[in-house]
Short mmCIF file of C-alpha atoms in Angstrom, two decimals:
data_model
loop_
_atom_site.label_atom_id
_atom_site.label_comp_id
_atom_site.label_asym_id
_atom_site.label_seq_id
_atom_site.Cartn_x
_atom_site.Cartn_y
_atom_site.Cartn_z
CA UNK A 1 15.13 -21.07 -28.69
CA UNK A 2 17.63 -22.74 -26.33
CA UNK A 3 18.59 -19.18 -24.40
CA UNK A 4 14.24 -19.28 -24.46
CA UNK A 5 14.35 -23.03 -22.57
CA UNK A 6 17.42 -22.15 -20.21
CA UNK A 7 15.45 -18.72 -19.21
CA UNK A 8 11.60 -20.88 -18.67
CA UNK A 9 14.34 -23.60 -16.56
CA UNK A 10 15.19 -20.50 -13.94
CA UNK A 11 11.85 -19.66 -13.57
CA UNK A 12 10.83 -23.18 -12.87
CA UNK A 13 13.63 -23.47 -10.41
CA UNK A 14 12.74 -20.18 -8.95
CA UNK A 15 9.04 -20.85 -8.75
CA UNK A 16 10.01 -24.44 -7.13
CA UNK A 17 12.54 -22.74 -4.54
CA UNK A 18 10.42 -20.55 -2.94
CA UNK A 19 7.01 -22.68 -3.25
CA UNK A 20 7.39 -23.52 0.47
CA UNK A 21 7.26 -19.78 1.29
CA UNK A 22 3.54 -19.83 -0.24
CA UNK A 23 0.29 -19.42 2.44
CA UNK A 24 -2.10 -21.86 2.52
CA UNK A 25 -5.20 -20.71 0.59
CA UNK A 26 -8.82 -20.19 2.02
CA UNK A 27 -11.74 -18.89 1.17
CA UNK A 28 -13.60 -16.04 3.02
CA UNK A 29 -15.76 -14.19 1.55
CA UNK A 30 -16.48 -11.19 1.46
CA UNK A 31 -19.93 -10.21 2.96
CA UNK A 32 -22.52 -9.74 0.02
CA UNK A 33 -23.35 -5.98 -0.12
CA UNK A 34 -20.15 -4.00 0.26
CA UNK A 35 -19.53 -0.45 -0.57
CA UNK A 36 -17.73 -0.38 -3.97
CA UNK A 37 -16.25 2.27 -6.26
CA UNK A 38 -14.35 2.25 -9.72
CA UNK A 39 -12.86 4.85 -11.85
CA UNK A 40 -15.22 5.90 -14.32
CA UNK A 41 -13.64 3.60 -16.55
CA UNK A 42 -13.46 3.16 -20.26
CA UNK A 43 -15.13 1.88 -22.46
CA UNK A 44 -14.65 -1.19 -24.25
CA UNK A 45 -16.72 -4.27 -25.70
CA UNK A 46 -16.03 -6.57 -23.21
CA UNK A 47 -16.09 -4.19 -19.88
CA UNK A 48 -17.89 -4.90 -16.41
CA UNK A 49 -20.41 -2.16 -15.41
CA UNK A 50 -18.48 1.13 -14.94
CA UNK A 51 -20.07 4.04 -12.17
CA UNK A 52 -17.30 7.10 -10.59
CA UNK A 53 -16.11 7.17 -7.15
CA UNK A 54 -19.21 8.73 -5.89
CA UNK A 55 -21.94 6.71 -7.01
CA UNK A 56 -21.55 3.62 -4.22
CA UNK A 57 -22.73 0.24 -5.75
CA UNK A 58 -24.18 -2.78 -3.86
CA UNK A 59 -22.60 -6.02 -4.99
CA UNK A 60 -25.06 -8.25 -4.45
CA UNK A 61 -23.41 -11.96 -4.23
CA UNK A 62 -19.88 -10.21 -5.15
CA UNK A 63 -16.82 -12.41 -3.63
CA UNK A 64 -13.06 -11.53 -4.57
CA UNK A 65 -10.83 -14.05 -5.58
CA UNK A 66 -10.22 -16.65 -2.97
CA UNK A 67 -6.44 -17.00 -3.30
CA UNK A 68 -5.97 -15.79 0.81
CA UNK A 69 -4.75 -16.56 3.76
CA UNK A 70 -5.49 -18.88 6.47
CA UNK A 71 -7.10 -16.95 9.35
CA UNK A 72 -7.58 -18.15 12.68
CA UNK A 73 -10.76 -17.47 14.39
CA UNK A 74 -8.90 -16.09 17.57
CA UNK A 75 -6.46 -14.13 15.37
CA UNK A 76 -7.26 -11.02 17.56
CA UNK A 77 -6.52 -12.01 20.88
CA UNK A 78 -2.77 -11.49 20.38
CA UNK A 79 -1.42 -9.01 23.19
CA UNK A 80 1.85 -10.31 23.71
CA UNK A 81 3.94 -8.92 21.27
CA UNK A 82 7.35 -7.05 22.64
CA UNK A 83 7.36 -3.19 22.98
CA UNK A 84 8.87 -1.13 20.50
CA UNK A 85 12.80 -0.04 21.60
CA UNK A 86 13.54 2.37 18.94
CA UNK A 87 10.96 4.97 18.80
CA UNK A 88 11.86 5.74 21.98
CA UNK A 89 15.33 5.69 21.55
CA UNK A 90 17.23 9.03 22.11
CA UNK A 91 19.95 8.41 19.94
CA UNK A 92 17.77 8.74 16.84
CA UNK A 93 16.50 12.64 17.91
CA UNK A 94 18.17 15.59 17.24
CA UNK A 95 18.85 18.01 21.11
CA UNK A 96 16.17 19.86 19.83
CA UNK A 97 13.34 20.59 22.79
CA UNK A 98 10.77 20.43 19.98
CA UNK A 99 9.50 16.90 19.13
CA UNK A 100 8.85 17.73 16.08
CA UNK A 101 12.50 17.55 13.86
CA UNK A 102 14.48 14.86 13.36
CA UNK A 103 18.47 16.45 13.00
CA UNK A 104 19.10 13.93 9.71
CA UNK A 105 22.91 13.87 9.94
CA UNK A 106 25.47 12.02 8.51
CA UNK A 107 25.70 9.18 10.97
CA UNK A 108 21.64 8.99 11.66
CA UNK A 109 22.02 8.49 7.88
CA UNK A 110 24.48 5.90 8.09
CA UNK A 111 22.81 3.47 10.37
CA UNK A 112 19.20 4.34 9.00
CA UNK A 113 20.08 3.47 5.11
CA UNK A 114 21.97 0.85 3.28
CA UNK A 115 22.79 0.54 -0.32
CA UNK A 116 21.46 -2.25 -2.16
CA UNK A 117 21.72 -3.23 -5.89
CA UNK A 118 21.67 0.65 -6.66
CA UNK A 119 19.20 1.92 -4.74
CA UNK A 120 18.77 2.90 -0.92
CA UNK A 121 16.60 0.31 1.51
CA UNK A 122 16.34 0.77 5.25
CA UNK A 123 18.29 -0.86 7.49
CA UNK A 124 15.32 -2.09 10.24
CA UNK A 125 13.60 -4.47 8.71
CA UNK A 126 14.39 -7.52 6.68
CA UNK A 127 10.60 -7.79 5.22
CA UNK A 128 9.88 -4.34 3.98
CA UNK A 129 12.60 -4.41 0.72
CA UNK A 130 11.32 -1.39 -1.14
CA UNK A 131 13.73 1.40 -1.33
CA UNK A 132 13.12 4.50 0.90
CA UNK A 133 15.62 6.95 -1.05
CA UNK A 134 14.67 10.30 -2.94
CA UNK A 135 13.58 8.66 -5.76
CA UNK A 136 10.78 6.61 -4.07
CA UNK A 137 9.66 9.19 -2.09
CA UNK A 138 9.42 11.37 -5.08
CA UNK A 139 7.14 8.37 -6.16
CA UNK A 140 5.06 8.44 -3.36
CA UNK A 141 4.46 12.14 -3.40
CA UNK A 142 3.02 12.22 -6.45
CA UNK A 143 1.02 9.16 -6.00
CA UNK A 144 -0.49 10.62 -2.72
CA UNK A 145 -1.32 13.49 -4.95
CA UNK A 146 -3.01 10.78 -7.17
CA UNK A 147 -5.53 9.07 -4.38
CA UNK A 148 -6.31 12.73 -3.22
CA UNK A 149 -7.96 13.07 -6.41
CA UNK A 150 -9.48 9.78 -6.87
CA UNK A 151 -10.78 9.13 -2.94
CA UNK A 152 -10.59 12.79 -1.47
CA UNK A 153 -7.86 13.50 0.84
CA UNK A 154 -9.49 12.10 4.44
CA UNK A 155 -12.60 9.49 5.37
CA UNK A 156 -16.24 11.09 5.16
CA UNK A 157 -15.95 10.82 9.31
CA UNK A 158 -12.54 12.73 9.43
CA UNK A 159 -13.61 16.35 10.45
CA UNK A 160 -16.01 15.11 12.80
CA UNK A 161 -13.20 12.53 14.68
CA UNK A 162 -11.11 15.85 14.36
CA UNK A 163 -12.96 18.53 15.76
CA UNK A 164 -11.84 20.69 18.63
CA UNK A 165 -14.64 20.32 20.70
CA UNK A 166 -13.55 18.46 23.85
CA UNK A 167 -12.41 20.00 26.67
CA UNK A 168 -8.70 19.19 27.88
CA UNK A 169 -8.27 16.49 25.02
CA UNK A 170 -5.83 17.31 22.53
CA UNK A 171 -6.73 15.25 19.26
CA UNK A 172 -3.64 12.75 17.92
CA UNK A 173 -3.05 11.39 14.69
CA UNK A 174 -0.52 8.57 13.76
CA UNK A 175 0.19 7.87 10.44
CA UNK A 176 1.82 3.97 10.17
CA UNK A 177 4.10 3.72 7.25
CA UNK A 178 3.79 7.77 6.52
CA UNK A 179 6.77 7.29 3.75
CA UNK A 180 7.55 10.68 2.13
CA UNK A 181 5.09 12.19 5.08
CA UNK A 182 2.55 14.36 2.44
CA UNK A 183 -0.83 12.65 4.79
CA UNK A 184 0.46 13.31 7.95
CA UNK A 185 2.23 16.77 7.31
CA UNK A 186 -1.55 18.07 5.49
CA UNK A 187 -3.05 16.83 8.86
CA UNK A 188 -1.28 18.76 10.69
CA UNK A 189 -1.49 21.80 8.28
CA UNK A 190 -5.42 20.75 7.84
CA UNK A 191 -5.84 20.16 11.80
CA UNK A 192 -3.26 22.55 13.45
CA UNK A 193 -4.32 22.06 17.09
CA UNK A 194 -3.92 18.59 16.91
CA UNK A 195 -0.73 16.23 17.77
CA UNK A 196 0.47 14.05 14.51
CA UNK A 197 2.96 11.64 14.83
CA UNK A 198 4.36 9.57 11.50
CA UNK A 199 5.94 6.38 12.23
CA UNK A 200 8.30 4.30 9.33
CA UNK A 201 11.77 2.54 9.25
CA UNK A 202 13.74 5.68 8.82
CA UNK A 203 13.65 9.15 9.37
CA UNK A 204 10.76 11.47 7.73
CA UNK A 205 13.45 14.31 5.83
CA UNK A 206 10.79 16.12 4.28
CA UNK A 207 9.38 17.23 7.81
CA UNK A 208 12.79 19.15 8.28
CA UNK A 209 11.89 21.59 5.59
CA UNK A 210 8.17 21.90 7.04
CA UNK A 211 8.44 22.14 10.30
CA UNK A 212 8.58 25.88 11.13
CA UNK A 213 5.11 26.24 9.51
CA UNK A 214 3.51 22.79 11.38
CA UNK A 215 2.05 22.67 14.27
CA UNK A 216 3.48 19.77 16.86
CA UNK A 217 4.28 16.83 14.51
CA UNK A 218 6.60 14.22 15.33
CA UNK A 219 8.74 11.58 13.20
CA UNK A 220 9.61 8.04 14.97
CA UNK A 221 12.16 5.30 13.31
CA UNK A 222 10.22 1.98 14.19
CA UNK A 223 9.78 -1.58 12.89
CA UNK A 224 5.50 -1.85 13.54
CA UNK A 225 5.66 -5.33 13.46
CA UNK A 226 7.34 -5.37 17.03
CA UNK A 227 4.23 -3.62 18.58
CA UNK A 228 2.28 -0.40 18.88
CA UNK A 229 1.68 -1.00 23.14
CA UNK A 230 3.78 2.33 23.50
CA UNK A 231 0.92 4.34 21.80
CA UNK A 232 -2.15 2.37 23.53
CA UNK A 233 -4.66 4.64 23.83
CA UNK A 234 -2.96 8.07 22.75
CA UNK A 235 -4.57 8.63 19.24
CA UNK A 236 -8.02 9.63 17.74
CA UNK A 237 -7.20 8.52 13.80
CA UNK A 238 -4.44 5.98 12.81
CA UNK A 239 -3.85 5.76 9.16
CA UNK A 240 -1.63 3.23 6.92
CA UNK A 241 -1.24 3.30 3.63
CA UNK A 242 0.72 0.74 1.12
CA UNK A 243 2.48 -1.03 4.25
CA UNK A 244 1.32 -4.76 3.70
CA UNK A 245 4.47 -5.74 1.93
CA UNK A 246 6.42 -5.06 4.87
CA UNK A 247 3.97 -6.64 7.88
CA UNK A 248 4.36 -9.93 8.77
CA UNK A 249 0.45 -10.64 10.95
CA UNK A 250 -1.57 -8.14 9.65
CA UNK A 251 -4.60 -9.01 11.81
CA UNK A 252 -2.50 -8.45 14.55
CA UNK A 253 -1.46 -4.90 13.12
CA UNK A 254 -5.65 -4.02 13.53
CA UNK A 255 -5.29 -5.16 16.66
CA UNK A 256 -2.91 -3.22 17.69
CA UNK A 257 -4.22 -0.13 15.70
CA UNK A 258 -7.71 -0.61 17.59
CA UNK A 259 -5.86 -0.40 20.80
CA UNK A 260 -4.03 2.65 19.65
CA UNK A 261 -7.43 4.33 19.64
CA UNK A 262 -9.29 6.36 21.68
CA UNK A 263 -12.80 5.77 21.93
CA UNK A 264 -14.71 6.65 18.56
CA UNK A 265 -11.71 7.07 17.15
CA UNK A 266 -11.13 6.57 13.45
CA UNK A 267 -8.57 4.13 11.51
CA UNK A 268 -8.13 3.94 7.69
CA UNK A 269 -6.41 1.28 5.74
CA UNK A 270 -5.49 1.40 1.86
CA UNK A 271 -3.96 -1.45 0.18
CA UNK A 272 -3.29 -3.10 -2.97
CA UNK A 273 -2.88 -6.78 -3.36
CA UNK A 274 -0.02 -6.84 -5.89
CA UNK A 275 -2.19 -7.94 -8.55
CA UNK A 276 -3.39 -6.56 -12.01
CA UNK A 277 -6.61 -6.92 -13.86
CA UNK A 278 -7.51 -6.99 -17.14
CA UNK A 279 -10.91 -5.20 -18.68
CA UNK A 280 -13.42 -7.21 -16.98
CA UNK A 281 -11.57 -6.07 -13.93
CA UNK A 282 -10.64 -9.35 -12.60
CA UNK A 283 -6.69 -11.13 -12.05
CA UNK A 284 -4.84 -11.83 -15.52
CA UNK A 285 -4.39 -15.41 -15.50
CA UNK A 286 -0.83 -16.23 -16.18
CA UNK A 287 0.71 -19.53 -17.07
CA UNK A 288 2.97 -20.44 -14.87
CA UNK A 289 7.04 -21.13 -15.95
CA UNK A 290 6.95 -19.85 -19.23
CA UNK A 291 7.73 -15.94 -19.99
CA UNK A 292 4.81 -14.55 -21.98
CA UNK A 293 2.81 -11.75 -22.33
CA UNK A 294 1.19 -9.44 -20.73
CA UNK A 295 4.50 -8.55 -19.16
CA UNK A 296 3.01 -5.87 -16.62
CA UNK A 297 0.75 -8.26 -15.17
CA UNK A 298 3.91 -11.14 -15.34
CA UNK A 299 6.23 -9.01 -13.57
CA UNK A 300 3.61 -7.93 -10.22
CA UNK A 301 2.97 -12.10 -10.38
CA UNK A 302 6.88 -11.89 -9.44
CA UNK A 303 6.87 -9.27 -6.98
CA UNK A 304 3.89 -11.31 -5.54
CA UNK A 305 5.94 -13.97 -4.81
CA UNK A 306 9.29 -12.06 -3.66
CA UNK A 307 6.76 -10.30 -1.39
CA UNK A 308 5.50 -13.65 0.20
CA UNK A 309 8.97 -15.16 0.45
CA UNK A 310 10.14 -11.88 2.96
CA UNK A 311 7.14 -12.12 4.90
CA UNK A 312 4.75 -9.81 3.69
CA UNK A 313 1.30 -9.98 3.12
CA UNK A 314 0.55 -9.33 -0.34
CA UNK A 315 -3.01 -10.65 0.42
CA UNK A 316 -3.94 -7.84 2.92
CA UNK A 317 -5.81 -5.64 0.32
CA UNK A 318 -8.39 -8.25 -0.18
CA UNK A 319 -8.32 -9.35 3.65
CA UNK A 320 -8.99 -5.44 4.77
CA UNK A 321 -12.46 -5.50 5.29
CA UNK A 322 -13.49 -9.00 6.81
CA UNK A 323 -10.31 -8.60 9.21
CA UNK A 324 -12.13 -5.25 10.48
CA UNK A 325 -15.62 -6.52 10.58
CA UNK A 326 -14.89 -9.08 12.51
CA UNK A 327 -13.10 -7.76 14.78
CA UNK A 328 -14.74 -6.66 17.82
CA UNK A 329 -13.86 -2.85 18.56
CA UNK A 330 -15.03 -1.65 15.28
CA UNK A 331 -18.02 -0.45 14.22
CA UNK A 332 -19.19 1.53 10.78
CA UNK A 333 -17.10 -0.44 8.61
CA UNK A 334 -16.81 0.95 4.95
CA UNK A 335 -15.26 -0.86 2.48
CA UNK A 336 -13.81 0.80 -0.92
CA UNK A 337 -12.14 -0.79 -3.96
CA UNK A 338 -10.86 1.35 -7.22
CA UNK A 339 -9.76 -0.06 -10.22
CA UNK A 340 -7.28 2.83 -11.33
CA UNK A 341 -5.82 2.16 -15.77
CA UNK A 342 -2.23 1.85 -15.52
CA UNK A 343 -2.61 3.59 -19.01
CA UNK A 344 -3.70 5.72 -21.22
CA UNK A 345 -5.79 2.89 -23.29
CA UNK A 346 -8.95 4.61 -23.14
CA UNK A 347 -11.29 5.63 -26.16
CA UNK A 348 -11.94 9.68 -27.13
CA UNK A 349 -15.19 8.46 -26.67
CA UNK A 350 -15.15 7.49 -23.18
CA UNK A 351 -17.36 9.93 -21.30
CA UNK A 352 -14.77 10.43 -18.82
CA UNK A 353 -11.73 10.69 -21.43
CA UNK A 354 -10.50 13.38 -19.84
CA UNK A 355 -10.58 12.58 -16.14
CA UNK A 356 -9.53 8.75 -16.73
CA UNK A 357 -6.61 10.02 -18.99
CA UNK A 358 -5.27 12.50 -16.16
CA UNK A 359 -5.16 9.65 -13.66
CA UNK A 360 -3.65 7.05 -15.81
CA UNK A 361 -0.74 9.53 -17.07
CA UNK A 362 -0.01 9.95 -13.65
CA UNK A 363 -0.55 6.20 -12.16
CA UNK A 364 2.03 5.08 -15.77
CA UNK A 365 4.94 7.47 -14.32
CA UNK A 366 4.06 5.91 -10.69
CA UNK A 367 4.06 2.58 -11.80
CA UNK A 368 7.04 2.80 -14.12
CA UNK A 369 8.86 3.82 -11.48
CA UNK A 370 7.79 1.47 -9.07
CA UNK A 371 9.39 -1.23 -12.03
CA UNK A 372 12.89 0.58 -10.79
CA UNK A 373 11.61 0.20 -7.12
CA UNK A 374 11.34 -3.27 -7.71
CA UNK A 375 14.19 -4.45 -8.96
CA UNK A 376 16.28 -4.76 -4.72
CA UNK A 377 13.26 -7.47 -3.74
CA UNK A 378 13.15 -9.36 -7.03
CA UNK A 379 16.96 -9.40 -7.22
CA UNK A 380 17.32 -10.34 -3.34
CA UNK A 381 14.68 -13.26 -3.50
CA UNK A 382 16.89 -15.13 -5.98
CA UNK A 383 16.07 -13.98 -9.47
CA UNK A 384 18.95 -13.81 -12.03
CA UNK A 385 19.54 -10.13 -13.04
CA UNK A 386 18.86 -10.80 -16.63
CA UNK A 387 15.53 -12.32 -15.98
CA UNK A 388 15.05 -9.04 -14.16
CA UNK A 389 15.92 -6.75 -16.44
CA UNK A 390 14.24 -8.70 -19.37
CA UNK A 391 10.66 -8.56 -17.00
CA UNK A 392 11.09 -4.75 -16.22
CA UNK A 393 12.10 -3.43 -20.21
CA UNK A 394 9.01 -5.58 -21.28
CA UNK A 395 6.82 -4.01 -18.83
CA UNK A 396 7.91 -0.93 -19.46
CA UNK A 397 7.37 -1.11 -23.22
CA UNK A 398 4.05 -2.55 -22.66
CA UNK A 399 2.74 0.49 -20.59
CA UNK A 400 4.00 2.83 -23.12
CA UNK A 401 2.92 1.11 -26.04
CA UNK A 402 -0.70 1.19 -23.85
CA UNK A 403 -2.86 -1.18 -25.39
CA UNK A 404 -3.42 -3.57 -23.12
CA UNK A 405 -6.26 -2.50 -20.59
CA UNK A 406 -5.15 -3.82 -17.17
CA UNK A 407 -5.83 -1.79 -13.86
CA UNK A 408 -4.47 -1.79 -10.30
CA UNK A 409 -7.56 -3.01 -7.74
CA UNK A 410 -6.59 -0.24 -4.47
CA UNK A 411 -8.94 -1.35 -1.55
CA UNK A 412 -10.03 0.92 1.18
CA UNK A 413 -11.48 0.36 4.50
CA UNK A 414 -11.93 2.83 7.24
CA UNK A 415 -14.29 2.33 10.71
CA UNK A 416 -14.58 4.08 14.35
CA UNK A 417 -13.89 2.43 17.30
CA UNK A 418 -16.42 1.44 19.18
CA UNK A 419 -17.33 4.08 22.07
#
């Protein structure tokens, strides 16, 4: 009981310390009819209407939660941010003439990576805290393999953006964030005459062992929250993916992005908003200072917060689609939102078993490893190792013991530039 009361005292203190580091909330809604999609999900007594990814629903009067942001109304008429030094910097390329491999070796290493609490981080940026060793981007992998099944691998709009069919153009693709590179590497592989760049805070290692079968595809060390003016105008699709934890103005990232673009060109944005939801698919309401079940949905409510405190934007995901439909270059603005089971609660009877189990197998191992990933931002932001380590075994148990229904809201939102 007492080691209970000392425990609920650090999280009080905790919670108090970095209160000041919370956004002020405001609510924007969401427009009324939205494109939406779920999982076919299970079902169970007390479940929201269920439909699969390609029957598109029309939420009338639908508004997310209104826990966001402040956003000013001239939030896109920021231009001044400083160019980018280090994508251009020649100390972080191999002699190769081909643009396309980075020579990864022991001293690029060195200054790209540091080791903290047991796992590797970058060594660029002071928001972004997740690790980028081999053991994330074995995560991401097979979590991109994951979305390719659930959302298809590009936008509907993709092929068409993509096409070969103007003369003297050669069609670019830059993938923000690209992580373990799987997107941007199948682009080129899926587009070979086009140019694909992949931009993140260290070098892309897996495009060493694909290059000799890519066409031109190029890997850049940069901090995007510095500025994109170096690639103004040079690409027809700009992707990011899972990047709002480590960008400080999103707005000003679409901003950016939208002057990246060339004419009609396409950008796609997938996010989640560090959330989870229960089986009426909305936010597990958590008591504050007092460590209690469900411990999944405890534990994100803690990387929330260690997200905030660094700078992030853990409210992006739920920000994607008003952000781009208000801004002004962007036209045919989709908006997408998933809820994907974090586990294998479903019934046998579920029409879908089999399909829903497959997916939430996979998204368990992803998110159980993502607990590990963790564990360098919740430690940094000031939580006492114990309380870490209590919060991630609980978790963990939890999703293997899988009966709590709770589910990961991804959003999507992908438009073309304005012509």
């Amino acid at each position: 009981m007492r080691a209970s009361r000392v425990r609920n005292c650090l999280v009080g203190c905790w919670l108090f310390m970095i209160s000041s580091c919370r956004l002020p909330a405001a609510s924007i809604p969401i427009p009324s009819s939205p494109l939406s999609y779920m999982l076919p999900l299970p079902s169970f007594p007390s479940s929201s209407s269920h439909f699969t990814p390609a029957s598109p629903l029309h939420m009338d009067g639908y508004h997310p939660d209104d826990s966001f942001s402040d956003v000013d109304s001239d939030i896109f008429s920021m231009r001044s941010a400083p160019s980018s030094a280090t994508s251009y910097d020649v100390s972080m390329r191999s002699g190769s003439p081909a643009p396309s491999m980075y020579s990864v070796t022991s001293s690029i290493r060195a200054t790209s990576y540091r080791q903290e609490y047991g796992r590797g981080l970058n060594n660029y940026s002071e928001v972004y805290q997740l690790p980028a060793d081999d053991e994330e981007l074995d995560r991401l992998d097979k979590q991109h393999g994951m979305f390719k099944k659930i959302m298809g691998a590009y936008p509907p709009s993709m092929a068409e953006v993509m096409a070969d069919d103007t003369s003297g153009e050669i069609k670019s693709v830059l993938d923000l964030g690209c992580g373990s590179g799987n997107w941007i590497m199948e682009v080129a592989r899926d587009f070979p005459h086009c140019q694909a760049v992949a931009v993140d805070l260290v070098p892309m290692q897996s495009m060493q062992r694909y290059a000799s079968k890519l066409q031109p595809c190029r890997s850049e060390v940069d901090d995007i929250n510095i500025g994109l003016q170096h690639f103004y105008g040079d690409f027809n699709v700009v992707h990011a993916r899972l990047i709002s934890s480590g960008i400080r103005d999103f707005p000003s990232l679409i901003d950016h992005i939208s002057q990246c673009l060339r004419p009609g060109g396409l950008m796609e944005l997938l996010e989640f908003d560090f959330r989870v939801y229960d089986g009426d698919c909305r936010p597990f309401s958590l008591r504050t200072g007092i460590m209690e079940s469900p411990w999944f949905p405890r534990w994100m409510s803690f990387l929330n917060m260690a997200v905030r405190q660094r700078g992030g934007s853990p409210d992006a995901a739920s920000m994607l689609y008003n952000w781009t439909l208000q801004h002004p270059a962007f036209e045919d603005v989709v908006y997408e939102e998933y809820f994907i089971p974090t586990a294998p609660f479903m019934s046998h009877q579920d029409p879908n078993f089999h399909f829903n189990r497959a997916i939430s197998l996979t998204f368990r191992e992803d998110i159980l490893a993502f607990l590990r990933s963790g564990r360098p931002l919740l430690l940094g932001s000031g939580l006492p190792e114990s309380l870490v380590d209590e919060l991630q075994d609980r978790a963990h148990f939890e999703l293997i013991e899988a009966r709590t229904a709770s589910f990961i809201r991804v959003e999507r939102v992908y438009a073309r530039k304005r012509p």
